[in-house]
Structure formats: structure tokens, C-alpha cells
Coordinates of C-alpha atoms in Angstrom, one line a residue:
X355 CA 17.3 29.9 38.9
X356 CA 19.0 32.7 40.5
X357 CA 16.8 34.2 43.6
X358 CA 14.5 37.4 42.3
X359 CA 16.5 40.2 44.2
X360 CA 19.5 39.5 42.5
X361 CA 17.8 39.3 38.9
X362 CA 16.3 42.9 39.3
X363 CA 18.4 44.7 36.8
X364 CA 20.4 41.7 35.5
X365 CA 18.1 41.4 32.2
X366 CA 20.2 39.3 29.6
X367 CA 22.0 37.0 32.2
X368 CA 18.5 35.8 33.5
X369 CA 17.7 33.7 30.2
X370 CA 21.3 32.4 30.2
X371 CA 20.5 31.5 34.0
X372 CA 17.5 29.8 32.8
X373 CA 19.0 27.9 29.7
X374 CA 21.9 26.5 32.3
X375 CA 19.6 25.0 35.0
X376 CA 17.9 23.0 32.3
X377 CA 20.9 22.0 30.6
X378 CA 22.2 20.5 34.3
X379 CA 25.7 21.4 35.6
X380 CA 26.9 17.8 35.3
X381 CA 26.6 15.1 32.9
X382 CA 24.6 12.1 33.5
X383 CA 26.4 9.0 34.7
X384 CA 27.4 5.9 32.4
X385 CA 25.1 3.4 33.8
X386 CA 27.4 0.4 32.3
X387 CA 30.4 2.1 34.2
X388 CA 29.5 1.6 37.6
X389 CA 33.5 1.9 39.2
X390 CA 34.1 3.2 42.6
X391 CA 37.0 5.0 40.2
X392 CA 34.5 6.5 38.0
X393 CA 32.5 7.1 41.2
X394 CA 36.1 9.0 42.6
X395 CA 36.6 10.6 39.9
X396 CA 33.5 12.4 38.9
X397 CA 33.6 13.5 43.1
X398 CA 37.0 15.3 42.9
X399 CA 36.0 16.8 38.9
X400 CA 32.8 17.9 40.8
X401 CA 35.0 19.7 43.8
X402 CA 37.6 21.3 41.2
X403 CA 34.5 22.4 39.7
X404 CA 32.9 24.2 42.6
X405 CA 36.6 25.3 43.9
X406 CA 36.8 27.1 40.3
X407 CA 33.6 28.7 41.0
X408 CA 34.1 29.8 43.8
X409 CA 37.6 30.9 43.0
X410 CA 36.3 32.9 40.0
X411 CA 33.5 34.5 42.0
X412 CA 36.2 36.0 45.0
X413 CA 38.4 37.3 41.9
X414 CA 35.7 39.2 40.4
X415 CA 34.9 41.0 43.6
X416 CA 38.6 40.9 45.2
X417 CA 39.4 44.9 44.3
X418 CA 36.0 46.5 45.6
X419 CA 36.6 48.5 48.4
X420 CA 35.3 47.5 52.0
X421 CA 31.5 48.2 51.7
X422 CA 31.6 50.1 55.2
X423 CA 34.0 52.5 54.2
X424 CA 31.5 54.3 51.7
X425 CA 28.7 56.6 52.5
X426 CA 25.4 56.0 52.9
X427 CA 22.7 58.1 51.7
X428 CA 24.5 60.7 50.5
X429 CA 22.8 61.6 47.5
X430 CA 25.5 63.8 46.2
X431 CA 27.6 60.6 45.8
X432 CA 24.6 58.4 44.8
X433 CA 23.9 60.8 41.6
X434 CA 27.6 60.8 40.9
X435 CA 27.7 56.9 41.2
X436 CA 24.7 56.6 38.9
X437 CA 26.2 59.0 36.4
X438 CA 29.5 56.7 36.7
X439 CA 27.9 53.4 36.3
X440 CA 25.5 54.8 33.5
X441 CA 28.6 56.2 31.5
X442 CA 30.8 53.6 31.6
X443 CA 28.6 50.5 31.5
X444 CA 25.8 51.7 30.0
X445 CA 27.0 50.7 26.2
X446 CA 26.4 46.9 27.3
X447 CA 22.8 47.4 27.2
X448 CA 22.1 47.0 23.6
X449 CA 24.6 44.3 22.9
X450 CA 23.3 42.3 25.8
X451 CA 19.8 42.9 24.3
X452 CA 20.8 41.8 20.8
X453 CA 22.7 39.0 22.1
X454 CA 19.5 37.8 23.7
X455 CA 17.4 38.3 20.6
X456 CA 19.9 36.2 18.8
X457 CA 19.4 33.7 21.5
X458 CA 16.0 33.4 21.4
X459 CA 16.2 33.1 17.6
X460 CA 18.3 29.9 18.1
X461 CA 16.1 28.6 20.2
X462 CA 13.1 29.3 18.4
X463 CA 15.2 27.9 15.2
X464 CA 16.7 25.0 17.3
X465 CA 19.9 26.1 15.5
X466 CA 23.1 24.9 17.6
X467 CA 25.7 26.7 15.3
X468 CA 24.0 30.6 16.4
X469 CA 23.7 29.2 19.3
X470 CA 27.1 28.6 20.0
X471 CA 28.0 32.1 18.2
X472 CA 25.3 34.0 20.9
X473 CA 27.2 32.2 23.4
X474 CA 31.0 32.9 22.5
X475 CA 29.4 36.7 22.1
X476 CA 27.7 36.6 25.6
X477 CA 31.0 35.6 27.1
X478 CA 33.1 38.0 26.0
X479 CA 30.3 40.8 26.8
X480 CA 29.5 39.9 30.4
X481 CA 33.7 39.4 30.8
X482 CA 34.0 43.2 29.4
X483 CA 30.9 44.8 31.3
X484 CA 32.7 42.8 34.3
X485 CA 36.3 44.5 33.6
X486 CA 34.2 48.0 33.1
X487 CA 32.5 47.6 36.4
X488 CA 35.3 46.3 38.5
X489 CA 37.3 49.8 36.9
X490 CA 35.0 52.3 38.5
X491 CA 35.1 54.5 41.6
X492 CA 32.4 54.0 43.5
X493 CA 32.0 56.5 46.7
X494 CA 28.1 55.2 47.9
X495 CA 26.8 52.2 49.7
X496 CA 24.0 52.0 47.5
X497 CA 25.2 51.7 44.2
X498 CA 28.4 49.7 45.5
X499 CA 25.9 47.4 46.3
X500 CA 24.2 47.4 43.1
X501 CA 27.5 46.6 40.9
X502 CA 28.2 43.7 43.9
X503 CA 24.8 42.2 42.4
X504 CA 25.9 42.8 39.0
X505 CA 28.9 41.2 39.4
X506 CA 27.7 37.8 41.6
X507 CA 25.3 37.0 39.0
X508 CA 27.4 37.8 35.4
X509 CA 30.2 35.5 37.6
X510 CA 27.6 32.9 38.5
X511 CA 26.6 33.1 34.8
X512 CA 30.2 33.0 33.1
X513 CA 30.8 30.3 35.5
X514 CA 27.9 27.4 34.3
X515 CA 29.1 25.1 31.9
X516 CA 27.1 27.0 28.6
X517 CA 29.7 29.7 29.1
X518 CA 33.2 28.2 30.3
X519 CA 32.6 25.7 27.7
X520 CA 31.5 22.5 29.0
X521 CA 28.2 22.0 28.0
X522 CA 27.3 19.7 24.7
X523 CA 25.4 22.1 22.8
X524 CA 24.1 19.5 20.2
X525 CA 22.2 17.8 23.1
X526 CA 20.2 21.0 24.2
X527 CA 16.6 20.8 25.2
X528 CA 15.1 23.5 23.2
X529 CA 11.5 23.1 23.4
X530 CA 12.4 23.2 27.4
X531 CA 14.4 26.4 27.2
X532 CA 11.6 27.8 25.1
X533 CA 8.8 26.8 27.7
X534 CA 11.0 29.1 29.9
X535 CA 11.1 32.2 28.1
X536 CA 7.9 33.7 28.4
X537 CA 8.3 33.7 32.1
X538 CA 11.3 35.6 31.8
X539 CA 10.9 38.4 29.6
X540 CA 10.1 40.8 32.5
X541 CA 13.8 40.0 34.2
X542 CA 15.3 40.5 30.7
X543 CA 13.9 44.5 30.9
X544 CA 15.3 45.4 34.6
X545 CA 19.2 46.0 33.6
X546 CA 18.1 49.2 31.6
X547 CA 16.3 50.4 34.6
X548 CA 20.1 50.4 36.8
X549 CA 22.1 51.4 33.8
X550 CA 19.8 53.8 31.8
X551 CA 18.2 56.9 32.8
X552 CA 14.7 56.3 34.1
X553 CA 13.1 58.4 31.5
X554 CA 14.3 56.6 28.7
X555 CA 14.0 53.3 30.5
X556 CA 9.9 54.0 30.8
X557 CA 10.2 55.7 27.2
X558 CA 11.2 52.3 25.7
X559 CA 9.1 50.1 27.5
X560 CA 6.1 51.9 26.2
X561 CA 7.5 51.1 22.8

């Protein structure tokens, strides 16, 4: 699971985190097919595999600006960086939270076919909310770093197998990914708190 400081604010991408380490990033072995070929082959798909990764992470970061050229603590910029991020990322919030519910339902329903609909929609969001933070101005260390955080873990997430493609859904583990949710529901509420105003954040956790 992706390390805690990096899941505070990243609410939706946390249960698809979750759901991804249980599924496993590679399939298991044909015993019957033990082949120094097979053997070869699976090594080199495993390489392309982490290459891609780490290919995909480097493009989503490769237009930020050089982290030292910002400001630091000026709040002037921090405000205005808020406001930014608020404004134009902000929208993802409730179709990240609906996405999850949906998710959860699936899960709960053991249904493969909304599962693979939740998916195919959580792609396309965290590619968009991606695109949307990559576009913005950023002129403060602080929240530059913030959408860095965003964007490691939406890559690392678009990246596992549930979301490029590669995992069989019809042989998820659902009564696993379920024993996984409850301790989980608190990461799933942090992206409001980074994207929302704090008012409205407390206001709705209360509800």
C-alpha cells in the first residue's frame, strides 16, 4: 500500500491502491511450464513493465517547474495556489467519490461487469484530474509540492494492472478487497481536505 504521507489527500486512489496489491502485479507461474524461456520471458515482460512505469511516472511530472525556483512561505502565493488548485481541480471531487461508491458496490455485489465500468471511469478521471493539474501555474513550494503527491500517486495508480488493463477481473478476490475497506475509509475523506475549502470539508464530514 502506498506509504501514509503520500495518501493524505489522495482519497479515491487509496481503495484502488488497495484493490491492486491484492490482486498482485504479476500473474502466477504455470507450474507445468517450467522453461528457462518462459523463465526469460516473464523477466524481460517484468522489466518492460517496470521501464513503463517508470517512463509514465517522469512524463507525468516532466513540465513542473524546478521546485527551487518557487517561493516558500509566501502566503500571498500559497492562497493564490490554493484558490488555483481548488478552482480547477476541485470538480474531481465528487466524481472520484461516486466512482468509489460504485466501487464499493461491486464489491459488495461481487459484480465484475460495474466493476470493470468503475474502473474504465476511474481511468479516464484520474488521467483528466492529471491533465488539469499538470496545466496549472503554480508560484509556491508548498502547494507545488502538494500536486507532486497528487500526481506520484494517481501515476502509481493509473500505472497497476486494474487500470492499464492487465488484470483478469473475473478472478478478483472480493471478500479480500472487502476485508480492506473499512481500514480505508479515513484515506478515502483526505482529497477534499487539499481541494475543498476547509469549511465545507469539516461541514461534510459532520454529515
Amino acid at each position: 500500500m502506498i506509504h501514509k504521507r503520500f495518501l493524505n489527500g489522495i482519497g479515491p486512489v487509496a481503495i484502488m491502491t488497495a484493490t491492486l496489491g491484492l490482486l498482485g502485479c504479476n500473474p502466477t507461474p504455470d507450474a507445468s511450464s517450467p522453461t528457462s524461456s518462459t523463465q526469460n520471458d516473464s523477466e524481460n515482460a517484468s522489466k518492460q513493465d517496470t521501464a513503463f512505469e517508470q517512463d509514465s511516472s517522469s512524463n507525468s511530472e516532466k513540465n513542473l517547474p524546478d521546485l527551487e525556483s518557487l517561493k516558500s512561505g509566501n502566503m500571498l502565493y500559497i492562497v493564490r495556489d490554493v484558490a488555483e488548485m481548488q478552482s480547477n481541480a476541485g470538480s474531481y471531487i465528487e466524481q472520484l467519490k461516486q466512482s468509489q461508491s460504485e466501487l464499493q458496490q461491486a464489491i459488495s455485489s461481487q459484480d465484475t461487469a460495474t466493476l470493470q465500468q468503475s474502473v474504465t471511469k476511474l481511468n479516464t478521471q484520474l488521467t483528466e484530474l492529471n491533465q488539469r493539474l499538470n496545466g496549472l501555474s503554480l508560484k509556491s513550494q508548498e502547494v507545488e509540492s502538494i500536486r507532486r503527491q497528487i500526481l506520484e500517486v494517481n501515476q502509481q495508480a493509473l500505472n497497476t494492472p486494474l487500470l492499464n488493463g492487465k488484470a483478469d477481473l473475473s478472478k478478483v478476490n472480493f471478500e479480500q478487497i472487502e476485508k480492506q475497506l473499512n481500514s480505508i475509509q479515513m484515506d478515502m475523506l483526505q482529497l477534499a481536505s487539499l481541494l475543498i475549502p476547509k469549511g465545507d470539508a469539516e461541514a461534510e464530514n459532520k454529515s
